[in-house]
XYZ file of C-alpha atoms in Angstrom:
561
model
C 88.176 121.850 133.002
C 85.316 121.943 130.512
C 82.011 123.242 131.737
C 78.708 122.028 130.285
C 76.155 124.798 130.610
C 73.334 122.418 129.696
C 73.669 120.847 133.152
C 72.502 124.150 134.701
C 69.157 124.267 132.857
C 66.216 123.481 135.152
C 64.444 120.304 134.037
C 60.824 120.639 132.911
C 58.203 119.367 135.316
C 55.862 116.682 134.011
C 53.106 119.299 133.604
C 55.426 121.681 131.725
C 56.575 118.857 129.454
C 52.992 117.887 128.687
C 52.112 121.552 127.942
C 55.155 121.842 125.672
C 54.301 118.736 123.683
C 50.550 119.405 123.526
C 50.053 123.185 123.529
C 46.427 124.186 124.120
C 44.535 125.186 120.955
C 43.584 128.771 120.133
C 46.858 130.402 121.184
C 48.281 133.402 119.299
C 51.364 135.587 119.238
C 49.678 137.582 121.999
C 49.753 134.480 124.202
C 53.495 134.180 123.623
C 53.839 137.775 124.907
C 51.952 137.158 128.150
C 53.498 133.700 128.688
C 56.973 135.246 128.342
C 56.123 138.020 130.798
C 54.815 135.462 133.301
C 57.912 133.316 132.778
C 60.111 136.333 133.568
C 58.243 136.919 136.835
C 55.949 139.816 135.892
C 52.690 139.942 137.840
C 51.132 143.245 136.711
C 50.977 145.114 133.404
C 49.942 148.695 132.628
C 48.611 150.018 129.381
C 45.802 151.036 127.093
C 44.313 148.896 124.301
C 44.252 149.899 120.648
C 43.189 148.156 117.456
C 46.599 146.753 116.495
C 47.330 145.627 120.080
C 44.117 143.671 120.660
C 45.937 140.336 120.214
C 47.978 141.114 123.360
C 44.950 142.291 125.325
C 42.886 139.242 124.357
C 45.721 137.026 125.623
C 45.747 138.872 128.970
C 42.307 137.322 129.598
C 43.895 133.856 129.455
C 46.779 134.776 131.788
C 47.297 135.315 135.502
C 48.702 138.831 134.928
C 46.937 141.711 136.658
C 46.026 144.580 134.326
C 45.822 148.271 135.262
C 44.383 150.302 132.413
C 44.933 154.048 132.505
C 43.078 156.609 130.403
C 46.031 158.216 128.602
C 49.150 156.388 127.370
C 51.511 158.966 128.882
C 49.885 158.434 132.276
C 50.169 154.659 131.843
C 53.879 155.224 131.248
C 54.191 157.308 134.423
C 52.388 154.579 136.399
C 54.730 151.911 135.023
C 57.732 154.156 135.834
C 56.653 154.432 139.492
C 55.907 150.703 139.742
C 59.449 150.056 138.473
C 60.988 152.530 140.935
C 59.116 151.074 143.934
C 59.591 147.358 143.137
C 62.891 147.398 141.248
C 61.194 145.112 138.692
C 60.589 145.857 135.031
C 57.046 147.160 134.626
C 55.392 145.969 131.387
C 53.602 148.754 129.491
C 51.321 147.569 126.665
C 50.626 150.130 123.928
C 49.088 150.345 120.494
C 50.690 151.591 117.284
C 51.299 155.168 116.137
C 49.380 157.734 118.239
C 49.117 155.360 121.201
C 52.822 154.633 121.155
C 53.852 158.248 120.568
C 51.681 159.531 123.428
C 53.933 157.606 125.850
C 57.132 159.393 124.767
C 57.289 161.988 127.568
C 56.787 159.283 130.209
C 59.555 157.162 128.704
C 61.855 160.205 128.706
C 61.243 160.587 132.460
C 61.906 156.864 133.009
C 65.171 157.187 131.085
C 66.265 160.264 133.036
C 65.415 158.633 136.378
C 66.653 155.117 135.492
C 63.251 153.495 136.012
C 62.852 150.017 134.467
C 59.896 150.129 132.055
C 59.312 147.365 129.473
C 57.235 149.030 126.755
C 55.668 146.561 124.307
C 53.919 148.181 121.376
C 52.051 146.782 118.432
C 53.016 147.670 114.874
C 51.320 147.780 111.482
C 51.202 144.373 109.730
C 54.532 142.855 108.645
C 53.822 143.652 104.984
C 53.814 147.358 105.805
C 57.142 147.490 107.665
C 60.087 149.187 106.006
C 58.716 152.659 105.341
C 56.793 151.788 102.172
C 53.936 154.256 102.841
C 51.092 151.735 102.393
C 48.588 153.860 104.277
C 47.831 151.477 107.124
C 45.939 152.927 110.080
C 48.445 154.424 112.592
C 51.313 153.957 110.108
C 54.634 155.682 110.795
C 57.529 155.494 108.335
C 59.794 154.201 111.127
C 58.036 153.911 114.477
C 61.066 152.746 116.456
C 63.062 155.795 115.279
C 60.836 157.933 117.496
C 61.921 155.910 120.532
C 65.546 155.104 119.797
C 66.853 158.395 121.212
C 65.002 157.833 124.485
C 65.048 154.145 125.445
C 68.009 151.944 126.381
C 67.375 149.388 123.646
C 64.973 148.643 120.784
C 63.782 145.126 119.896
C 61.742 144.501 116.725
C 59.808 141.261 116.131
C 58.823 139.970 112.689
C 57.790 136.386 113.499
C 56.125 134.668 116.457
C 59.194 132.590 117.309
C 61.126 135.843 117.929
C 58.725 137.074 120.637
C 60.106 135.281 123.743
C 63.746 136.104 122.946
C 62.990 139.762 122.109
C 61.067 140.315 125.344
C 63.700 138.468 127.412
C 66.506 140.568 125.889
C 64.533 143.752 126.583
C 63.855 142.639 130.176
C 67.568 142.021 130.744
C 68.401 145.423 129.257
C 65.817 147.249 131.414
C 67.169 145.690 134.618
C 70.895 145.932 133.917
C 72.361 148.967 135.702
C 71.543 151.691 134.980
C 67.890 150.635 134.845
C 65.808 152.249 132.145
C 62.960 151.981 129.654
C 63.201 149.607 126.684
C 61.096 149.227 123.544
C 59.683 146.087 121.894
C 57.380 146.292 118.869
C 55.367 143.442 117.371
C 53.244 143.664 114.195
C 49.485 143.294 114.488
C 49.293 140.143 112.352
C 52.049 138.433 114.390
C 50.075 139.144 117.572
C 46.802 137.745 116.197
C 48.115 134.778 114.168
C 47.547 131.310 115.623
C 50.663 129.541 116.902
C 51.503 125.918 117.648
C 54.768 126.846 119.406
C 55.124 125.250 122.845
C 53.895 127.217 125.856
C 56.667 129.507 127.155
C 57.709 128.287 130.606
C 61.242 128.836 131.895
C 62.723 132.158 130.754
C 66.301 133.191 131.477
C 66.991 136.927 131.402
C 69.396 137.628 134.241
C 70.602 141.257 134.297
C 74.358 141.640 133.963
C 76.241 142.761 137.073
C 78.315 145.914 136.746
C 81.391 145.566 138.937
C 84.017 148.258 139.487
C 87.545 147.543 138.269
C 89.701 146.741 141.320
C 92.565 149.098 140.404
C 90.095 152.026 140.314
C 88.657 151.068 143.718
C 92.203 150.891 145.123
C 92.977 154.393 143.804
C 89.689 155.810 145.093
C 90.088 154.213 148.528
C 93.594 155.674 148.799
C 92.365 159.182 147.939
C 89.508 158.980 150.457
C 91.700 157.524 153.214
C 94.239 160.354 152.872
C 91.694 163.169 152.425
C 91.607 166.003 154.936
C 88.157 167.319 153.931
C 86.271 164.546 152.107
C 82.632 165.054 151.083
C 80.024 162.969 149.264
C 77.289 163.817 146.762
C 74.772 160.936 146.689
C 72.488 160.737 143.647
C 69.591 158.629 142.442
C 71.925 155.720 141.692
C 72.316 155.143 145.445
C 68.548 154.818 145.841
C 68.054 152.665 142.710
C 70.757 150.179 143.745
C 69.519 150.015 147.361
C 72.911 151.241 148.576
C 71.918 153.706 151.322
C 73.186 151.400 154.095
C 76.568 151.057 152.391
C 76.725 154.831 151.845
C 76.066 155.543 155.523
C 78.707 153.028 156.644
C 81.308 154.583 154.315
C 80.487 158.166 155.351
C 80.762 157.254 159.026
C 84.037 155.388 158.492
C 85.772 158.325 156.792
C 83.764 161.098 158.531
C 82.571 162.566 155.214
C 79.615 164.974 155.090
C 76.933 163.846 152.603
C 74.563 165.900 150.451
C 71.832 164.104 148.507
C 70.685 165.245 145.071
C 66.990 165.771 144.369
C 66.919 162.361 142.675
C 68.750 160.832 145.626
C 66.315 161.963 148.337
C 66.395 159.588 151.294
C 69.766 158.083 150.351
C 71.251 159.407 153.631
C 69.447 160.096 156.944
C 68.275 163.728 157.028
C 69.086 164.324 160.713
C 72.448 162.484 160.710
C 75.293 164.662 162.100
C 77.092 164.300 158.728
C 73.988 165.124 156.653
C 74.122 168.302 154.559
C 70.558 167.387 153.510
C 69.575 168.459 149.959
C 70.210 172.193 149.774
C 71.913 172.023 146.369
C 70.446 175.285 145.043
C 72.329 177.181 147.731
C 75.702 178.870 147.500
C 76.658 177.884 151.064
C 76.345 174.193 150.124
C 78.117 174.763 146.806
C 81.016 176.553 148.554
C 81.358 173.703 151.058
C 81.499 171.082 148.305
C 83.999 173.145 146.297
C 86.251 173.255 149.356
C 86.423 169.435 149.686
C 89.892 168.122 148.847
C 88.328 164.791 147.766
C 84.718 164.696 146.567
C 83.017 161.318 146.066
C 80.072 161.539 143.654
C 77.963 158.364 143.707
C 75.150 157.684 141.251
C 74.915 161.219 139.843
C 76.029 162.852 136.612
C 76.227 166.263 138.358
C 73.716 167.714 135.918
C 72.085 171.138 136.022
C 70.170 170.838 139.304
C 72.873 168.860 141.115
C 75.532 171.445 140.257
C 73.585 174.575 141.270
C 72.969 175.265 137.571
C 76.534 174.454 136.527
C 78.046 177.073 138.855
C 79.735 174.336 140.927
C 83.509 174.267 140.304
C 85.248 171.675 142.518
C 88.808 172.534 143.538
C 89.775 169.095 144.889
C 89.939 165.625 143.335
C 86.610 164.183 142.206
C 85.804 160.455 142.283
C 82.689 159.607 140.279
C 80.908 156.247 140.574
C 78.259 155.982 137.858
C 76.440 153.067 136.197
C 75.762 155.093 133.034
C 79.114 155.207 131.242
C 78.025 158.254 129.220
C 77.767 160.320 132.423
C 81.323 159.594 133.605
C 83.221 162.905 133.611
C 80.467 164.434 131.454
C 80.588 167.623 133.559
C 83.797 167.496 135.620
C 87.168 165.733 135.305
C 87.210 162.825 137.761
C 88.524 159.399 138.612
C 85.604 157.824 136.743
C 84.457 154.410 137.965
C 81.877 152.660 135.770
C 79.960 150.582 138.311
C 76.710 150.041 140.142
C 76.670 152.189 143.294
C 75.991 149.335 145.717
C 78.833 147.131 144.439
C 81.350 149.972 144.306
C 80.493 151.257 147.793
C 80.832 147.724 149.175
C 84.277 147.474 147.558
C 85.338 150.872 148.945
C 84.171 149.897 152.434
C 86.593 146.985 152.399
C 89.554 149.138 151.335
C 89.265 152.563 152.994
C 91.216 153.288 156.161
C 88.984 154.767 158.904
C 89.744 158.402 159.679
C 88.802 160.666 162.574
C 87.543 164.217 162.185
C 85.905 165.625 165.331
C 85.122 168.897 163.520
C 83.195 167.366 160.577
C 79.759 167.480 162.231
C 80.444 171.027 163.424
C 81.256 172.161 159.862
C 78.023 170.548 158.623
C 75.961 172.292 161.322
C 77.549 175.621 160.392
C 76.578 175.249 156.701
C 73.009 174.220 157.555
C 72.775 177.196 159.916
C 73.809 179.564 157.103
C 71.249 177.991 154.779
C 68.530 178.361 157.419
C 69.436 182.020 157.993
C 69.371 182.733 154.256
C 65.876 181.245 153.851
C 64.602 182.879 157.076
C 65.629 186.318 155.797
C 63.222 185.922 152.852
C 60.116 185.615 155.080
C 58.731 182.502 153.388
C 56.982 181.068 156.434
C 53.845 180.003 154.505
C 55.910 177.788 152.200
C 57.932 176.294 155.078
C 54.757 175.670 157.095
C 53.155 173.814 154.172
C 56.234 171.606 153.668
C 56.142 170.839 157.422
C 52.390 170.092 157.297
C 52.843 167.584 154.463
C 55.713 165.931 156.331
C 53.707 165.623 159.554
C 50.656 164.156 157.760
C 52.525 161.620 155.608
C 53.419 158.285 157.287
C 57.193 157.776 157.315
C 57.206 154.812 154.935
C 54.521 156.072 152.562
C 55.812 157.014 149.121
C 55.184 160.481 147.695
C 55.178 161.560 144.046
C 55.688 165.210 143.182
C 54.753 166.986 139.961
C 56.671 169.968 138.591
C 55.144 172.587 140.910
C 56.482 175.193 143.379
C 55.757 173.001 146.412
C 57.811 170.216 144.788
C 60.691 172.608 144.125
C 60.641 173.400 147.845
C 60.434 169.715 148.703
C 63.507 168.860 146.616
C 65.575 170.993 148.973
C 63.580 171.045 152.220
C 61.583 167.796 152.540
C 62.875 165.027 154.801
C 62.365 161.768 152.872
C 62.697 159.588 155.951
C 63.446 156.393 154.051
C 65.179 155.691 150.747
C 62.976 155.136 147.680
C 59.977 156.949 149.192
C 60.175 160.394 147.531
C 59.978 160.647 143.755
C 59.461 163.495 141.320
C 59.570 164.268 137.615
C 62.779 166.294 137.949
C 64.661 163.883 135.662
C 62.996 165.104 132.458
C 60.905 167.876 134.025
C 57.567 167.186 132.317
C 54.167 168.046 133.759
C 51.532 165.533 134.852
C 53.734 162.967 136.611
C 52.535 163.060 140.217
C 49.080 161.465 140.222
C 49.512 158.656 137.631
C 52.881 157.781 139.195
C 51.222 157.540 142.605
C 48.701 155.141 141.041
C 51.576 152.917 139.883
C 53.103 152.961 143.369
C 49.771 152.060 144.975
C 49.467 149.087 142.618
C 53.012 148.030 143.598
C 52.168 148.176 147.316
C 48.491 148.711 148.192
C 49.166 148.220 151.935
C 50.209 151.827 152.579
C 48.739 155.157 151.454
C 50.486 157.048 148.649
C 50.634 160.838 148.265
C 50.597 162.726 144.961
C 51.339 166.469 144.877
C 50.451 168.665 141.868
C 49.766 172.263 141.017
C 46.500 173.088 139.277
C 48.287 173.291 135.908
C 49.941 169.868 136.277
C 46.733 168.387 137.691
C 44.913 169.170 134.443
C 47.180 166.664 132.670
C 45.991 163.785 134.857
C 42.327 164.365 135.733
C 41.222 161.360 133.681
C 43.085 159.075 136.083
C 40.648 159.882 138.889
C 38.542 157.269 137.089
C 41.427 154.768 137.241
C 42.037 155.357 140.952
C 38.303 154.904 141.638
C 37.953 151.834 139.395
C 40.768 150.016 141.200
C 40.001 151.582 144.609
C 43.648 152.595 145.101
C 44.892 154.298 148.300
C 46.130 157.501 146.631
C 45.614 160.943 148.147
C 46.080 163.774 145.649
C 47.089 167.167 147.031
C 46.388 169.891 144.449
C 47.913 173.302 145.227
C 45.669 175.670 143.281
C 47.206 179.050 142.449
C 45.296 179.675 139.235
C 48.102 179.095 136.773
C 51.562 177.758 136.063
C 53.025 179.223 139.260
C 56.712 178.626 138.677
C 56.518 179.900 135.078
C 54.611 182.957 136.307
C 57.491 183.627 138.704
C 60.223 182.969 136.105
C 58.558 185.260 133.537
C 57.916 188.038 136.052
C 61.560 187.974 137.123
C 62.965 187.802 133.591
C 60.535 189.973 131.585
C 58.543 191.980 134.114
C 55.223 190.473 132.974
C 53.726 187.097 132.078
C 52.212 185.436 129.021
C 50.206 182.211 128.948
C 50.611 181.430 132.647
C 47.071 182.201 133.902
C 44.587 179.324 133.770
C 40.843 178.838 134.048
C 40.316 175.608 135.950
C 37.476 173.548 137.370
C 36.146 173.314 140.893
C 38.518 170.471 141.748
C 36.437 169.347 144.757
C 33.233 169.048 142.732
C 35.147 167.448 139.876
C 36.674 164.752 142.111
C 33.277 164.058 143.673
C 31.796 163.581 140.186
C 34.223 160.638 139.824
C 33.051 159.266 143.176
C 36.303 160.374 144.826
C 35.884 162.162 148.197
C 37.491 165.619 148.249
C 38.020 168.518 150.644
C 39.031 172.156 150.217
C 41.598 173.009 152.883
C 43.686 175.954 154.122
C 47.345 176.212 155.167
C 46.240 176.073 158.833
C 44.038 172.968 158.337
C 46.304 171.189 155.819
C 48.096 168.831 158.218
C 44.838 167.555 159.737
C 42.918 167.349 156.439
C 45.781 165.591 154.658
C 46.266 163.099 157.507
C 42.530 162.309 157.481
C 42.542 161.763 153.705
C 45.638 159.538 153.873
C 43.924 157.448 156.561
C 40.883 156.714 154.347
C 40.636 153.626 152.202
C 40.582 154.284 148.469
C 41.391 157.501 146.595
C 40.855 161.055 147.881
C 41.633 164.637 146.856
C 42.741 167.593 148.989
C 42.635 171.046 147.334
C 44.773 173.819 148.817
C 44.162 177.301 147.344
C 47.510 179.036 147.943
C 49.944 181.307 146.138
C 53.443 180.049 146.961
C 56.756 181.738 146.206
C 60.173 180.194 145.573
C 63.205 181.069 147.667
C 65.753 183.296 145.946
C 68.225 181.472 143.710
C 71.964 181.766 144.387
C 73.303 180.888 140.944
C 72.413 184.136 139.139
């Protein structure tokens, strides 16, 4: 039977038809950008204006889009990344050419590593200068998109106004097709500022493609899991991104499989569940347990460096790997590789696996966790454990937290109970500094009804101080915990262990309390004993706040060396 796709197109309303036939005067390429974003369902954009991008920013004034301007492009990228993680929508990031664009690179690398949907739209030099001709335009790069091609999922270049809606729609679809990720659109300055008589953009179609598992692979995986004697599961960030934690729990309970979550998968499985191995991946007891599984199901993880206890993990049983990023299938271990979105594949497995009983499974889990606890207890790190517990007690269960690359975050990866999926996020994908506070700003924009926590060390905090102005300007409910140890604490520890002394790790820094107050942001200097109360009080305030904790923390001993 023939199928006429034209029948499926929504008819224009009378108002849309009138707007199409008589577009309002004074519109530019920039208007086509914001009209397309509105047509795709965007409500908020992040960014920072620059000379070549002013056509886009002028058009924002004529749109219903909310704009959150950050003070540094990299921080704007981190904010968009967090907005994408929290909402599951593509976060538009508007940037200018050359230095403005390039300053966002580290943030886009983190978004790529963490599969966060960011729609970066940058200006470009005028059309006449494209092609590497070295004309000497302001901000000119020989090939701007080449700097981004290694990082983003897809690149979309515009050379004429009529290409704008299709380029942005294709990028939107790419960003939101599993695995989510950042995408890059660039539009020349003169295309953004030129007048257009094209009809107003109304209905946009950019539906992400579904990524279904092949049925014969699901059948094979279900058979392996049903017949396993000692199944186990490693749940990664893909479980959180695809909102699959309920499916994961149902599957684990059906086949009595213990579950460990990766640092990117925090909250994917209930921390206190009898089958929960929690997140102690940098621990030989956990690694030994996973190696002993006769069937190991890895969902939404590539088993990279951190998830494999620094590549010391050597599974002895069969591995089943469900992964939306085809390039990560079997990239570290031979497996039955299933290219699929975690949620879809887990739903398929649930229908096919045969329930199994294993009265000893919970007992084996408790034994491993007991060994982990004993190992940490023997190192006398009560200060660190008390601080993790204080943060947990102060933070409301459903409030999101964003952790910079700092010793307290390294503890939290393993030891923090993220009580709900998609509430704990860190920069451990790419590992760059400065993520915590601007990301928390993006999350607060996504949902201003609950307080958001950012955690940084003093070194990482120095990357983001300018955004105190952003948090104050938009009155966002972000509390920033700065653990001040006078330097790059983890690097100090690494260098001391490896070389016996340190270089470049000690830092002069401001009085963070006075600094925050100079931005009009209330701040308090706390102590380990007062942290829980001071943090809870700050989180309960409206608007932004800062809590400074002077403390020298130590990491627990690694087991991979």
